[in-house]
Short mmCIF file of C-alpha atoms and ligand atoms in Angstrom, two decimals:
data_model
loop_
_atom_site.label_atom_id
_atom_site.label_comp_id
_atom_site.label_asym_id
_atom_site.label_seq_id
_atom_site.Cartn_x
_atom_site.Cartn_y
_atom_site.Cartn_z
CA MET O 737 -142.52 -54.81 -112.51
CA GLY O 738 -143.75 -51.47 -111.14
CA LYS O 739 -146.84 -49.49 -112.16
CA VAL O 740 -145.04 -48.18 -115.25
CA LYS O 741 -143.34 -50.02 -118.09
CA LEU O 742 -139.61 -49.48 -118.13
CA ILE O 743 -138.29 -48.81 -121.61
CA MET O 744 -134.69 -47.70 -121.10
CA GLU O 745 -131.94 -49.61 -119.38
CA GLN O 746 -132.56 -48.58 -115.80
CA THR O 747 -129.47 -50.35 -114.49
CA HIS O 748 -127.36 -47.53 -115.96
CA THR O 749 -126.23 -44.67 -113.75
CA PRO O 750 -124.67 -42.27 -116.27
CA LEU O 751 -123.97 -39.32 -114.02
CA PHE O 752 -122.62 -41.35 -111.14
CA ASP O 753 -120.46 -43.34 -113.58
CA ALA O 754 -119.06 -40.17 -115.15
CA LEU O 755 -118.10 -38.83 -111.71
CA ASP O 756 -116.66 -42.15 -110.63
CA LYS O 757 -114.53 -42.31 -113.78
CA HIS O 758 -113.40 -38.73 -113.26
CA ALA O 759 -112.45 -39.32 -109.60
CA LYS O 760 -110.52 -42.48 -110.47
CA MET O 761 -108.30 -40.47 -112.86
CA ARG O 762 -106.99 -38.66 -109.73
CA PRO O 763 -107.46 -35.31 -111.49
CA LEU O 764 -105.30 -32.34 -110.62
CA SER O 765 -107.71 -29.56 -109.80
CA MET O 766 -106.84 -26.13 -111.13
CA HIS O 767 -110.48 -25.11 -110.85
CA VAL O 768 -113.23 -24.55 -108.29
CA PRO O 769 -114.25 -25.81 -105.73
CA GLY O 770 -111.55 -24.73 -103.33
CA HIS O 771 -111.36 -28.02 -101.44
CA LYS O 772 -109.63 -29.59 -104.48
CA TYR O 773 -111.44 -32.94 -104.27
CA GLY O 774 -110.98 -32.92 -100.48
CA GLN O 775 -107.21 -32.30 -100.43
CA VAL O 776 -107.65 -28.89 -98.82
CA PHE O 777 -110.02 -29.25 -95.90
CA SER O 778 -110.30 -28.66 -92.18
CA SER O 779 -108.86 -31.72 -90.46
CA LYS O 780 -111.81 -31.67 -88.07
CA GLY O 781 -114.38 -32.60 -90.71
CA TYR O 782 -112.04 -34.51 -93.06
CA PRO O 783 -112.94 -38.03 -91.86
CA TYR O 784 -116.60 -37.40 -92.68
CA PHE O 785 -116.19 -35.41 -95.86
CA HIS O 786 -113.18 -36.73 -97.72
CA LYS O 787 -114.76 -39.57 -99.69
CA LEU O 788 -117.68 -37.49 -100.85
CA LEU O 789 -115.44 -34.56 -101.82
CA GLU O 790 -113.71 -36.79 -104.37
CA ILE O 791 -116.87 -36.52 -106.48
CA ASP O 792 -117.70 -32.91 -105.59
CA ALA O 793 -116.70 -31.71 -109.02
CA THR O 794 -117.91 -28.94 -111.29
CA GLU O 795 -118.88 -28.55 -114.97
CA LEU O 796 -115.78 -30.22 -116.46
CA SER O 797 -115.35 -32.20 -119.68
CA GLY O 798 -117.46 -35.33 -119.47
CA LEU O 799 -119.50 -34.10 -116.49
CA ASP O 800 -122.11 -32.09 -118.39
CA ASP O 801 -124.03 -29.00 -117.19
CA LEU O 802 -127.38 -29.16 -115.36
CA HIS O 803 -128.57 -25.96 -117.00
CA HIS O 804 -127.64 -27.05 -120.51
CA PRO O 805 -127.49 -30.84 -120.39
CA GLU O 806 -126.04 -32.64 -123.41
CA GLY O 807 -124.28 -35.67 -121.93
CA ALA O 808 -124.39 -37.61 -118.65
CA ILE O 809 -127.01 -35.35 -117.01
CA LEU O 810 -129.22 -35.40 -120.11
CA GLU O 811 -129.10 -39.18 -120.09
CA ALA O 812 -129.68 -39.44 -116.32
CA GLN O 813 -132.74 -37.17 -116.56
CA ALA O 814 -134.03 -39.15 -119.54
CA LEU O 815 -133.80 -42.34 -117.47
CA LEU O 816 -135.72 -40.59 -114.71
CA ALA O 817 -138.47 -39.50 -117.13
CA ASP O 818 -138.60 -43.02 -118.52
CA LEU O 819 -139.00 -44.61 -115.08
CA TYR O 820 -141.86 -42.29 -114.14
CA GLY O 821 -143.41 -42.47 -117.60
CA VAL O 822 -143.40 -38.70 -118.25
CA GLU O 823 -142.40 -36.38 -121.06
CA LYS O 824 -139.53 -34.72 -119.17
CA SER O 825 -137.98 -34.92 -115.71
CA TYR O 826 -135.52 -32.60 -114.04
CA PHE O 827 -133.03 -33.00 -111.20
CA LEU O 828 -133.46 -30.33 -108.54
CA VAL O 829 -130.63 -29.38 -106.19
CA ASN O 830 -132.67 -27.07 -103.97
CA GLY O 831 -135.45 -29.35 -102.85
CA SER O 832 -139.10 -29.41 -103.78
CA THR O 833 -138.95 -25.78 -102.74
CA VAL O 834 -137.35 -24.77 -106.04
CA GLY O 835 -139.56 -27.22 -107.94
CA ASN O 836 -142.73 -25.70 -106.55
CA LEU O 837 -141.56 -22.15 -107.27
CA SER O 838 -140.54 -23.06 -110.82
CA MET O 839 -143.69 -25.00 -111.70
CA ILE O 840 -145.94 -22.13 -110.62
CA LEU O 841 -143.86 -19.47 -112.37
CA ALA O 842 -143.68 -21.58 -115.53
CA ALA O 843 -147.40 -22.38 -115.67
CA CYS O 844 -148.97 -19.10 -114.52
CA SER O 845 -148.84 -15.44 -115.49
CA ALA O 846 -149.47 -12.35 -113.39
CA ASN O 847 -153.14 -11.84 -112.47
CA ASP O 848 -154.20 -15.36 -113.45
CA THR O 849 -156.82 -16.79 -111.11
CA VAL O 850 -155.51 -19.99 -109.53
CA ILE O 851 -156.99 -22.41 -107.02
CA VAL O 852 -154.55 -23.13 -104.20
CA GLN O 853 -154.84 -25.59 -101.33
CA ARG O 854 -154.95 -23.45 -98.24
CA ASN O 855 -152.53 -25.54 -96.16
CA SER O 856 -149.85 -25.69 -98.85
CA HIS O 857 -146.16 -25.69 -98.00
CA LYS O 858 -144.69 -22.19 -97.91
CA SER O 859 -142.85 -22.77 -101.18
CA ILE O 860 -146.25 -23.01 -102.93
CA LEU O 861 -147.51 -19.87 -101.21
CA ASN O 862 -144.26 -18.06 -102.03
CA GLY O 863 -144.53 -19.20 -105.64
CA VAL O 864 -148.09 -17.91 -105.87
CA ARG O 865 -146.95 -14.58 -104.51
CA MET O 866 -143.88 -14.37 -106.76
CA ALA O 867 -146.00 -15.14 -109.82
CA GLY O 868 -148.41 -12.31 -108.88
CA VAL O 869 -151.43 -14.53 -109.47
CA GLN O 870 -154.84 -14.14 -107.81
CA PRO O 871 -155.20 -17.10 -105.46
CA VAL O 872 -158.50 -18.64 -104.44
CA PHE O 873 -157.76 -20.73 -101.36
CA VAL O 874 -159.54 -24.04 -100.85
CA HIS O 875 -159.73 -25.90 -97.55
CA PRO O 876 -158.79 -29.54 -97.34
CA THR O 877 -161.09 -32.00 -95.59
CA TYR O 878 -160.23 -33.03 -92.07
CA ASP O 879 -159.55 -36.63 -91.11
CA GLN O 880 -161.00 -37.40 -87.69
CA ASP O 881 -159.13 -40.69 -87.32
CA VAL O 882 -155.65 -39.23 -87.74
CA GLN O 883 -156.68 -35.71 -86.70
CA VAL O 884 -154.95 -34.00 -89.60
CA ALA O 885 -155.89 -32.02 -92.68
CA SER O 886 -156.38 -34.60 -95.41
CA PHE O 887 -157.21 -33.98 -99.11
CA VAL O 888 -159.13 -31.33 -101.07
CA SER O 889 -162.45 -32.72 -102.26
CA PHE O 890 -163.70 -32.61 -105.84
CA LYS O 891 -166.86 -30.88 -104.59
CA THR O 892 -164.84 -27.95 -103.25
CA ILE O 893 -162.89 -27.62 -106.49
CA ARG O 894 -166.06 -27.75 -108.60
CA ARG O 895 -167.59 -25.05 -106.44
CA ALA O 896 -164.48 -22.89 -106.93
CA PHE O 897 -164.81 -23.35 -110.72
CA ASP O 898 -168.51 -22.42 -110.47
CA THR O 899 -167.69 -19.29 -108.49
CA TYR O 900 -164.64 -17.95 -110.35
CA GLN O 901 -164.09 -17.40 -114.05
CA ASN O 902 -161.05 -18.34 -116.15
CA ILE O 903 -159.21 -20.45 -113.63
CA LYS O 904 -155.73 -21.03 -114.96
CA ALA O 905 -154.35 -23.58 -112.52
CA VAL O 906 -155.22 -25.88 -109.65
CA ILE O 907 -152.32 -26.23 -107.20
CA LEU O 908 -152.68 -29.04 -104.68
CA THR O 909 -150.60 -31.15 -102.31
CA SER O 910 -150.88 -34.92 -102.46
CA PRO O 911 -150.16 -36.84 -100.30
CA ASN O 912 -150.27 -34.93 -97.02
CA TYR O 913 -147.43 -35.08 -94.52
CA HIS O 914 -148.90 -38.30 -93.09
CA GLY O 915 -148.83 -39.98 -96.51
CA MET O 916 -152.59 -39.80 -97.11
CA MET O 917 -154.19 -39.15 -100.48
CA ASN O 918 -157.52 -39.71 -102.22
CA LYS O 919 -157.04 -41.19 -105.67
CA MET O 920 -160.68 -40.93 -106.77
CA GLU O 921 -161.05 -37.28 -105.77
CA LEU O 922 -157.71 -36.24 -107.23
CA SER O 923 -158.42 -38.06 -110.44
CA LYS O 924 -161.80 -36.31 -110.81
CA ILE O 925 -160.21 -32.95 -110.05
CA ILE O 926 -157.55 -33.42 -112.72
CA THR O 927 -160.07 -34.45 -115.38
CA TYR O 928 -162.42 -31.59 -114.46
CA ALA O 929 -159.63 -28.99 -114.42
CA HIS O 930 -158.41 -30.12 -117.84
CA GLU O 931 -161.95 -30.00 -119.25
CA HIS O 932 -162.08 -26.40 -118.03
CA GLY O 933 -158.71 -25.46 -119.54
CA ALA O 934 -156.79 -25.34 -116.25
CA VAL O 935 -153.46 -27.01 -115.55
CA VAL O 936 -152.95 -29.14 -112.44
CA LEU O 937 -149.76 -28.68 -110.46
CA ILE O 938 -149.10 -31.13 -107.65
CA ASP O 939 -146.72 -30.85 -104.74
CA GLU O 940 -145.98 -34.55 -104.25
CA ALA O 941 -143.00 -33.86 -101.99
CA HIS O 942 -143.77 -36.95 -99.88
CA GLY O 943 -144.56 -39.34 -102.73
CA ALA O 944 -141.41 -39.88 -104.82
CA HIS O 945 -141.84 -43.63 -104.36
CA PHE O 946 -145.54 -43.75 -105.35
CA MET O 947 -144.71 -45.19 -108.75
CA LEU O 948 -144.20 -48.52 -106.95
CA GLU O 949 -146.91 -51.15 -106.58
CA GLY O 950 -148.39 -51.31 -103.10
CA PHE O 951 -148.15 -47.57 -102.51
CA PRO O 952 -150.76 -44.82 -103.06
CA SER O 953 -151.25 -43.37 -106.54
CA SER O 954 -148.92 -40.75 -107.89
CA ALA O 955 -150.52 -37.66 -109.41
CA ILE O 956 -148.35 -38.41 -112.46
CA THR O 957 -150.39 -41.48 -113.33
CA LEU O 958 -153.60 -39.56 -112.64
CA GLY O 959 -152.67 -37.05 -115.36
CA ALA O 960 -151.33 -33.98 -113.51
CA ASP O 961 -149.39 -31.50 -115.67
CA MET O 962 -146.46 -31.06 -113.31
CA VAL O 963 -145.47 -32.98 -110.21
CA VAL O 964 -142.71 -32.09 -107.77
CA GLN O 965 -141.18 -34.74 -105.49
CA SER O 966 -138.62 -34.50 -102.71
CA ALA O 967 -136.57 -37.54 -103.65
CA HIS O 968 -134.57 -36.93 -100.48
CA LYS O 969 -137.61 -37.45 -98.26
CA THR O 970 -138.44 -41.08 -99.03
CA LEU O 971 -135.84 -42.28 -101.56
CA PRO O 972 -132.18 -42.81 -100.76
CA ALA O 973 -131.05 -39.41 -102.08
CA MET O 974 -129.08 -36.61 -100.45
CA THR O 975 -130.95 -33.83 -98.69
CA MET O 976 -132.21 -31.22 -101.16
CA GLY O 977 -132.14 -33.70 -104.05
CA SER O 978 -135.58 -33.60 -105.69
CA PHE O 979 -137.43 -34.21 -108.97
CA LEU O 980 -139.72 -32.15 -111.15
CA HIS O 981 -141.79 -34.09 -113.70
CA LEU O 982 -143.49 -32.45 -116.66
CA ASN O 983 -146.27 -34.16 -118.57
CA SER O 984 -148.39 -31.47 -120.12
CA TYR O 985 -149.89 -30.21 -123.36
CA PHE O 986 -150.11 -26.76 -121.82
CA VAL O 987 -146.77 -26.05 -120.17
CA LYS O 988 -143.69 -25.63 -122.32
CA PRO O 989 -140.44 -27.28 -121.17
CA GLU O 990 -138.54 -24.09 -122.10
CA GLU O 991 -140.54 -22.13 -119.52
CA VAL O 992 -139.79 -24.68 -116.80
CA GLU O 993 -136.11 -24.76 -117.76
CA TYR O 994 -135.92 -20.97 -117.74
CA TYR O 995 -137.14 -20.73 -114.15
CA LEU O 996 -135.04 -23.67 -112.97
CA GLN O 997 -131.86 -21.92 -114.13
CA VAL O 998 -133.04 -18.61 -112.67
CA LEU O 999 -133.77 -20.08 -109.26
CA GLN O 1000 -131.08 -22.74 -108.89
CA SER O 1001 -127.37 -22.27 -108.39
CA SER O 1002 -125.16 -22.03 -111.44
CA SER O 1003 -122.86 -24.39 -109.50
CA PRO O 1004 -125.24 -27.24 -108.67
CA SER O 1005 -123.87 -29.92 -106.34
CA TYR O 1006 -122.60 -32.99 -108.21
CA PRO O 1007 -122.90 -35.25 -105.15
CA ILE O 1008 -126.58 -34.28 -104.87
CA MET O 1009 -127.20 -34.84 -108.59
CA ALA O 1010 -125.32 -38.16 -108.54
CA SER O 1011 -127.37 -39.26 -105.54
CA LEU O 1012 -130.51 -38.54 -107.59
CA ASP O 1013 -129.17 -40.68 -110.41
CA LEU O 1014 -128.51 -43.49 -107.90
CA ALA O 1015 -131.89 -43.02 -106.15
CA ARG O 1016 -133.63 -43.46 -109.53
CA HIS O 1017 -131.56 -46.59 -110.14
CA TYR O 1018 -132.48 -47.93 -106.67
CA LEU O 1019 -136.17 -47.22 -107.24
CA ALA O 1020 -136.06 -48.86 -110.67
CA SER O 1021 -134.59 -52.03 -109.20
CA ILE O 1022 -137.45 -52.21 -106.67
CA ALA O 1023 -139.97 -51.53 -109.45
CA LYS O 1024 -138.45 -54.37 -111.46
CA ASN O 1025 -138.25 -56.95 -108.68
CA GLY O 1026 -141.42 -55.88 -106.90
CA PRO O 1027 -141.63 -54.27 -103.46
CA ASN O 1028 -143.24 -57.29 -101.75
CA LYS O 1029 -140.37 -57.98 -99.38
CA ILE O 1030 -140.34 -54.37 -98.27
CA LEU O 1031 -144.11 -54.34 -97.80
CA GLU O 1032 -143.96 -57.57 -95.77
CA LYS O 1033 -141.24 -56.19 -93.55
CA ILE O 1034 -143.24 -53.02 -92.88
CA LYS O 1035 -146.41 -54.99 -92.21
CA GLY O 1036 -144.59 -57.12 -89.64
CA PHE O 1037 -143.13 -54.03 -88.00
CA ILE O 1038 -146.50 -52.28 -87.74
CA GLN O 1039 -148.13 -55.41 -86.29
CA GLN O 1040 -145.47 -55.55 -83.58
CA LEU O 1041 -145.74 -51.81 -82.96
CA ASP O 1042 -149.47 -52.12 -82.49
CA LYS O 1043 -149.01 -54.79 -79.83
CA ILE O 1044 -147.19 -52.33 -77.57
CA PRO O 1045 -149.96 -51.35 -75.14
CA GLN O 1046 -148.80 -47.76 -74.53
CA ILE O 1047 -149.21 -46.76 -78.19
CA LYS O 1048 -151.56 -47.28 -81.12
CA VAL O 1049 -150.92 -47.01 -84.85
CA VAL O 1050 -153.64 -44.83 -86.37
CA LYS O 1051 -154.90 -44.82 -89.94
CA SER O 1052 -157.77 -43.17 -91.73
CA THR O 1053 -160.92 -45.31 -91.83
CA ASN O 1054 -162.10 -43.39 -94.89
CA GLN O 1055 -162.24 -46.16 -97.51
CA GLU O 1056 -161.25 -43.73 -100.24
CA VAL O 1057 -158.07 -42.60 -98.53
CA GLN O 1058 -154.88 -44.43 -99.45
CA THR O 1059 -152.07 -44.23 -96.90
CA ASP O 1060 -148.39 -44.60 -97.60
CA VAL O 1061 -147.03 -47.49 -95.51
CA LEU O 1062 -143.72 -45.69 -95.06
CA LYS O 1063 -145.55 -43.12 -92.93
CA VAL O 1064 -146.58 -44.48 -89.53
CA THR O 1065 -148.69 -42.25 -87.31
CA ILE O 1066 -148.54 -43.31 -83.67
CA LEU O 1067 -150.99 -42.19 -81.03
CA SER O 1068 -150.07 -42.24 -77.36
CA ARG O 1069 -152.13 -44.58 -75.20
CA CYS O 1070 -150.49 -43.66 -71.93
CA GLU O 1071 -150.06 -40.50 -69.90
CA LEU O 1072 -147.57 -39.10 -72.42
CA ASN O 1073 -148.73 -36.67 -75.09
CA GLY O 1074 -147.17 -36.70 -78.57
CA TYR O 1075 -144.27 -34.40 -77.63
CA GLN O 1076 -143.47 -36.40 -74.48
CA LEU O 1077 -143.61 -39.63 -76.43
CA GLN O 1078 -141.11 -38.12 -78.86
CA THR O 1079 -138.76 -37.30 -75.95
CA VAL O 1080 -139.01 -40.84 -74.56
CA PHE O 1081 -138.15 -42.23 -78.00
CA GLU O 1082 -135.21 -39.85 -78.31
CA GLU O 1083 -133.86 -41.10 -75.00
CA GLN O 1084 -133.75 -44.51 -76.70
CA GLY O 1085 -131.90 -43.03 -79.68
CA ILE O 1086 -134.98 -43.05 -81.94
CA TYR O 1087 -135.57 -39.73 -83.69
CA THR O 1088 -139.03 -39.21 -85.16
CA GLU O 1089 -140.13 -37.10 -88.15
CA MET O 1090 -142.44 -34.96 -86.04
CA ALA O 1091 -144.71 -34.79 -83.01
CA ASP O 1092 -147.92 -32.93 -82.22
CA PRO O 1093 -150.12 -32.94 -79.11
CA ASN O 1094 -151.67 -36.26 -80.18
CA ASN O 1095 -149.30 -38.12 -82.47
CA ILE O 1096 -145.80 -38.83 -83.53
CA LEU O 1097 -144.86 -39.67 -87.08
CA PHE O 1098 -142.28 -42.21 -88.28
CA VAL O 1099 -140.93 -42.24 -91.83
CA LEU O 1100 -139.79 -45.80 -92.50
CA PRO O 1101 -136.94 -46.67 -94.87
CA LEU O 1102 -137.67 -48.08 -98.32
CA THR O 1103 -135.76 -51.32 -97.78
CA ASP O 1104 -136.28 -54.86 -96.62
CA ALA O 1105 -133.04 -54.59 -94.62
CA PHE O 1106 -134.84 -52.46 -92.02
CA ASP O 1107 -134.20 -53.67 -88.47
CA GLY O 1108 -137.78 -53.35 -87.20
CA ASP O 1109 -137.15 -55.74 -84.29
CA GLY O 1110 -134.38 -53.51 -82.96
CA VAL O 1111 -136.68 -50.48 -83.06
CA ILE O 1112 -139.48 -52.39 -81.31
CA GLU O 1113 -137.11 -53.47 -78.53
CA LYS O 1114 -135.99 -49.90 -77.92
CA ILE O 1115 -139.57 -48.60 -77.86
CA LYS O 1116 -140.55 -51.26 -75.34
CA GLN O 1117 -137.59 -50.33 -73.17
CA GLY O 1118 -138.53 -46.66 -73.29
CA LEU O 1119 -142.19 -47.27 -72.47
CA TRP O 1120 -142.19 -50.10 -69.95
CA GLU O 1121 -142.62 -47.79 -66.94
CA TYR O 1122 -145.74 -46.08 -68.34
CA LYS O 1123 -149.12 -47.59 -67.61
CA PRO O 1124 -151.38 -48.04 -70.65
CA LEU O 1125 -154.54 -45.99 -70.52
CA LEU O 1126 -157.16 -45.01 -73.03
CA ARG O 1127 -156.41 -41.53 -74.15
CA SER O 1128 -158.82 -39.71 -76.39
CA PHE O 1129 -157.65 -37.29 -79.03
CA LEU O 1130 -157.32 -33.65 -78.24
CA ASP O 1131 -159.55 -32.34 -81.01
CA LEU O 1132 -157.65 -29.33 -82.31
CA HIS O 1133 -159.70 -28.71 -85.38
CA ASN O 1134 -162.16 -25.88 -85.68
CA GLU O 1135 -164.75 -25.88 -88.44
CA GLU O 1136 -164.10 -23.15 -90.96
CA VAL O 1137 -166.90 -20.95 -92.23
CA ASP O 1138 -165.87 -20.79 -95.86
CA THR O 1139 -164.18 -23.54 -97.73
CA ILE O 1140 -163.25 -21.23 -100.62
CA THR O 1141 -161.67 -17.88 -99.87
CA PRO O 1142 -160.15 -15.22 -102.12
CA LEU O 1143 -157.76 -12.52 -100.92
CA ALA O 1144 -159.18 -9.05 -100.24
CA LEU O 1145 -156.01 -7.55 -101.72
CA CYS O 1146 -153.89 -9.11 -104.44
CA TYR O 1147 -150.18 -9.51 -103.87
CA ASN O 1148 -149.21 -6.59 -106.08
CA GLU O 1149 -151.52 -4.31 -104.07
CA ILE O 1150 -150.11 -5.60 -100.76
CA LYS O 1151 -146.70 -4.23 -101.73
CA GLY O 1152 -148.07 -0.66 -101.49
CA TYR O 1153 -149.14 -1.10 -97.84
CA ASN O 1154 -147.35 -0.77 -94.50
CA LYS O 1155 -147.76 -3.20 -91.62
CA LYS O 1156 -148.53 -2.59 -87.97
CA VAL O 1157 -149.32 -4.78 -84.98
CA VAL O 1158 -152.78 -4.42 -83.43
CA SER O 1159 -154.96 -6.32 -80.97
CA PHE O 1160 -157.33 -9.04 -82.23
CA ARG O 1161 -160.28 -6.67 -81.63
CA GLU O 1162 -158.79 -3.84 -83.65
CA ALA O 1163 -157.81 -6.23 -86.43
CA VAL O 1164 -161.41 -7.13 -87.28
CA GLY O 1165 -162.42 -5.51 -90.57
CA ASN O 1166 -158.78 -4.83 -91.53
CA ILE O 1167 -156.58 -6.78 -93.90
CA SER O 1168 -154.20 -9.29 -92.36
CA GLY O 1169 -150.50 -8.51 -92.86
CA GLU O 1170 -149.35 -12.06 -92.10
CA MET O 1171 -150.25 -15.72 -92.11
CA ILE O 1172 -151.45 -17.24 -88.87
CA ILE O 1173 -151.12 -21.01 -88.80
CA PRO O 1174 -152.01 -23.31 -85.90
CA TYR O 1175 -150.15 -26.65 -85.74
CA PRO O 1176 -151.94 -29.00 -85.88
CA PRO O 1177 -153.79 -28.99 -88.22
CA GLY O 1178 -151.43 -26.66 -90.16
CA ILE O 1179 -154.28 -24.97 -92.07
CA PRO O 1180 -153.80 -21.18 -91.99
CA VAL O 1181 -156.60 -19.41 -90.12
CA LEU O 1182 -155.55 -16.20 -91.86
CA MET O 1183 -153.59 -15.55 -95.03
CA GLU O 1184 -151.72 -12.34 -95.72
CA GLY O 1185 -154.09 -10.08 -97.71
CA GLU O 1186 -157.24 -11.66 -96.27
CA GLN O 1187 -159.83 -9.61 -94.43
CA VAL O 1188 -159.95 -10.36 -90.70
CA THR O 1189 -163.43 -11.29 -89.47
CA GLU O 1190 -164.99 -11.90 -86.05
CA ARG O 1191 -165.04 -15.59 -86.98
CA HIS O 1192 -161.27 -15.65 -87.54
CA ILE O 1193 -160.71 -14.20 -84.08
CA GLU O 1194 -163.12 -16.70 -82.56
CA ILE O 1195 -161.23 -19.57 -84.21
CA LEU O 1196 -157.86 -18.18 -83.09
CA ASN O 1197 -159.07 -17.88 -79.51
CA THR O 1198 -160.21 -21.50 -79.55
CA TYR O 1199 -156.82 -22.62 -80.83
CA ILE O 1200 -155.05 -20.57 -78.16
CA ASN O 1201 -157.24 -22.16 -75.47
CA THR O 1202 -156.56 -25.69 -76.67
CA GLY O 1203 -152.81 -25.02 -76.49
CA ALA O 1204 -152.01 -25.46 -80.19
CA HIS O 1205 -148.66 -24.14 -81.40
CA ILE O 1206 -149.48 -21.09 -83.53
CA GLN O 1207 -147.12 -19.62 -86.12
CA GLY O 1208 -147.46 -15.88 -86.78
CA GLY O 1209 -148.72 -13.01 -84.66
CA ASP O 1210 -148.15 -12.70 -80.93
CA MET O 1211 -150.63 -15.17 -79.52
CA ARG O 1212 -149.63 -14.47 -75.90
CA LYS O 1213 -150.61 -10.81 -76.21
CA LYS O 1214 -153.28 -11.59 -78.84
CA TYR O 1215 -151.81 -9.23 -81.43
CA ILE O 1216 -151.56 -9.64 -85.19
CA LYS O 1217 -150.13 -7.63 -88.07
CA ILE O 1218 -152.50 -5.73 -90.32
CA LEU O 1219 -151.93 -3.69 -93.47
CA TYR O 1220 -152.43 0.07 -93.61
CA LYS O 1221 -151.65 2.94 -96.02
C1 LIG E 778 -145.63 -30.77 -98.73
C2 LIG E 778 -144.24 -30.20 -98.86
N1 LIG E 778 -143.91 -29.53 -99.97
C3 LIG E 778 -142.70 -29.02 -100.16
C4 LIG E 778 -141.72 -29.14 -99.19
C5 LIG E 778 -140.37 -28.57 -99.44
O1 LIG E 778 -139.53 -29.61 -99.76
P1 LIG E 778 -137.95 -29.52 -99.77
O2 LIG E 778 -137.51 -29.65 -98.34
O3 LIG E 778 -137.54 -30.68 -100.60
O4 LIG E 778 -137.57 -28.21 -100.35
C6 LIG E 778 -142.01 -29.82 -98.00
C7 LIG E 778 -141.00 -29.95 -96.96
O5 LIG E 778 -141.20 -30.36 -95.86
C8 LIG E 778 -143.31 -30.36 -97.83
O6 LIG E 778 -143.64 -31.04 -96.71
#
């Protein structure tokens, strides 16, 4: 049994079954889409597409309507809510991106003060901007072991509540890209925010499987109001397929549903939705039987990986940090940096999730049928010619001055300004017209609407000198965009 008690019959797959039944009738399509269940299609792609196109239907009798569910989709979403133990769950066909936008728009009103994790995914930052709220950005802590931005501490959040009045929402990301989260801190944040009348919105894009035993805690079980998960990232669901879970006294389902139908297609993909129904069914079967076999398999794989002398598996030594075992961060212990290691792996046919100057990241499959031995063999083959050597981390993190930062101009004011490109020197004292983000650690040095200080320029120069990849501005010429009237 998983962390939650299953009440409904999780072996059912109502949406997939409805599509399967429909396809088996060999329907004559006098409706959209134009491929007519795959009969009309470019011969080039037909071998790949044809089976899937048989279930690429539209809102026909028996197939329900995502934006007004009354049948198979209603039932499939109810099963999803039941599995996760929440009030309501929604299928998303445009990724966590649309979930993040919708949860912010549904929970916040223009000019509300909201606390936002500074290194949020752009969908959170876009949502904050679209909602016209007043963001107060909070820095996450930095994990020295993995050399990545980790979690936002309770202390930082409490300080933000002490500094700003009437905070409406706290918007955080948990876990981080590397699967790290801090249960104790997040739990305290949620309780504290609720005591102060604020809702907690969590981007849990990388944690759709956290309802299973043996994995870090989901923000759902810690009491967050809304949680968005990219089912497609770690569950067997099609790309873009995601979930939004609502479990709140404060946020009305009607508001969430309004924004979901505003922001999502009126012709949502049935294959994506059916894959979500099947992913939920798959997850439920693991929750029921227990994930021990999967966990054992992963443990064995990581032990073997760690025996390869040219690499080292790294994990946070912070006792409070829980790390998802599906995410494996690998540090180079030979002359190769993270990017070069990635290339060597690719030459062996192994494609990684990402690379940075220090690390590469693997996302392992949620199955005990994973051929770890095959992967290990290929890695050994790729690395045999490199001599092991102790390689220390390139420390790419610069201490920030403030851990809590408001914008100098709110988003509605920004709209009235023009933008121009100026040198770093000239930018000081002006308002930034763009975000500048070094990777790693992926924490923006500057947000759009923030006043540029000497300290920001100092930090940027350090990042440039350490060779970090920087998004925004022209770092070669040392120019950035500022706002002017
Ligand atoms: C933390 C986080 N949130 C949201 C997203 C957006 O998710 P999706 O690709 O499902 O739209 C991503 C994507 O990488 C992400 O890493």
